[in-house]
Amino acid sequence: MDTLALEATLPKKAQPTALITGPPVPAPTKRKPAKKTKKAVVFFEVEILDAKTKDKLCFLDKVRPTSTKLCAACYPQWYPARQSIRLDPKGKSLKDEDVLQHLPVGTTATFYFRDLGAQISWVTVFLTEYAGPLLIYLMFYFRVPFIYPPKYDFTTSKHWVVHLACMCHSFHYVKRLLETLFVHRFSHGTMPLRNIFKNCTYYWGFAAWMAYYINHPLYTPPTYGEQQVKMALIIFLFCQIGNFSIHIALRNLRPPGSKTRKIPYPTKNPFTWIFLLVSCPNYTYELGSWLGFTLMTQCLPVAFFTLVGFIQMTVWAKAKHRSYLKEFRDYPPLRSPILPFVL
Amino acid sequence: MSAPAMGTTKTAPNDGSHKKKKGPGTLATAYLVIYNVVMTAGWLVIAVGLVRAYLARGSYHGLYYSIEKPLKFFQTGALLEILHCAVGIVPSSVVLTGFQVMSRVFLTWAVTHSVREVQSEDSVLLFVVAWTITEIIRYSFYTFSLLNHLPYLIKWARYTFFIVLYPMGVTGELLTIYAALPYVQKTGLYSVTLPNKYNFSFDYYTFLILTMVSYIPLFPQLYFHMLRQRKKVLGHVEEYTKVE
């Protein structure tokens, strides 16, 4: 986390005041603005109330108009990621970068504080939730003891599609792990801690359920045999490349360390041309990948997983699409959230 | 999955009028009144049927058969309530309502109807009686509420009878599922085994056991929720009576 700078722009002489780390000091060091700046500086008074109880949590006076990141001033024991400061008790949180001067408040500003609860970083959650399926599936593939009848322990399936499926599934999650580490640029640093339990249950649970059947000694290969599996593999690989292309394109929209938001457009890579028709093609390709995997394994639990994932991604895609429309006046009208022309 | 899921946000139509639209419109209200009246009547039919059968036979045994058809009809009809929430004419949560109704429908069809051998069990009577009394009170409560003329007695009954009826119903339900277990295992009812072309399996026997286990965390939560509701709803009246 950035060190909290109470002042966004400081004359070089001035040091951050004690307001940053400790309890509020009624009168901070009586610095006058540097003589170089000729304009008068109007100091703000800031009052921070608890959003639920409306108790006065702290009061800061002599706050510079160019201040940002007031949060840590009051409750140093609650790290900034779990603090939410907002103008309205039920409103949206202010961002770290918001400058006091530019907010719609008078010179005596009242903010509301909310504890967001224990937080965990997105990267940690992603790594955990993706490492699980990778390892769990392999456990079923290698038929470790206590899953299938003992005579099958450490045996391998006699169907070649089962080996292929393992490679595809593992490739998919390795790709996700590497993307988390090297590709994605996250808007938010953290999410609520309870999400990791929810998410891991979902991913790990479904991975175990699918892997159990695909690697089962009584597994039945697809009805249309080699033809079906080959077609499925093509679809799967096509969509994996597509999904990766979109992730790269989205990453390139955003310079390193920034949180800028721009409209994504097709690039030279043909896999990104789908941006002409869809707002969230990463989800479109993801759906395609899992449809391919379902076709490859002809396994009903995989179909369920695909369906549930599709529903969730549609919810996200619609929200993202709506937020694009709200944020950008010139957003291309031809685009649908996730399925061209349909959804 | 970890990306934030944003729910749909409903924005209130700002047509400049200052009147806030409270609850369902008049057409929806009329429909709901009819729905709740019909349901109240239906469960009364079941209640009367139970009493008459008991008086005719002289015993508690096997009363299920005398009300089997109306029970199935009216309990299944409650599925409409999920629709009411989804459409928005009733302000309850779709998930919560869906869960409650589906659990009743599950017991009616997937246990009692499907496993003939449990139909003569006394545990069936236990939950049927609990459901009947609860539903008569609940539907008349809704009817009166919609007409803005709720007698305190009905409100009191709704938030008091459950204290006994809820555990009674749960006991009946659990005993019935338990009674069904051996038959389900023996016949492999609703179960799918490997190998099959969709690479799927389902063991209904294990599923029923898991269902029974799920009552352990769920029942106390719902029960204490109702108790808290009771304090909130009935508690205020006590305060008013204290005022001199």
XYZ file of C-alpha atoms in Angstrom, chain A residues 122 126 129 199 202-203 213 216 218-220 297-301 309 316, chain B residues 1-9 194-202:
36
model
C -7.312 -10.413 -4.866
C -7.099 -16.050 -7.148
C -8.873 -20.783 -5.706
C -14.906 -19.036 -3.810
C -17.120 -23.366 -5.387
C -13.973 -24.034 -7.405
C -16.412 -38.947 -12.870
C -13.584 -43.016 -12.716
C -16.300 -46.902 -15.066
C -16.001 -43.729 -17.183
C -17.731 -43.975 -20.578
C -15.663 -35.452 -21.651
C -19.416 -35.898 -22.201
C -19.858 -35.603 -18.483
C -23.005 -34.137 -16.893
C -21.254 -32.566 -13.881
C -20.295 -20.475 -14.515
C -20.858 -9.901 -14.195
C -15.765 -16.965 -8.381
C -14.071 -13.842 -7.263
C -15.091 -10.927 -9.413
C -17.639 -8.781 -7.639
C -21.166 -9.641 -8.601
C -23.327 -6.582 -8.808
C -26.993 -7.179 -8.362
C -29.468 -5.343 -10.541
C -30.237 -1.957 -9.138
C -22.268 -45.810 -13.260
C -21.466 -46.676 -15.947
C -23.722 -44.568 -18.153
C -23.267 -42.404 -21.203
C -23.433 -39.088 -19.272
C -20.904 -40.112 -16.658
C -23.129 -39.114 -13.797
C -24.367 -40.818 -10.667
C -26.829 -39.966 -7.937
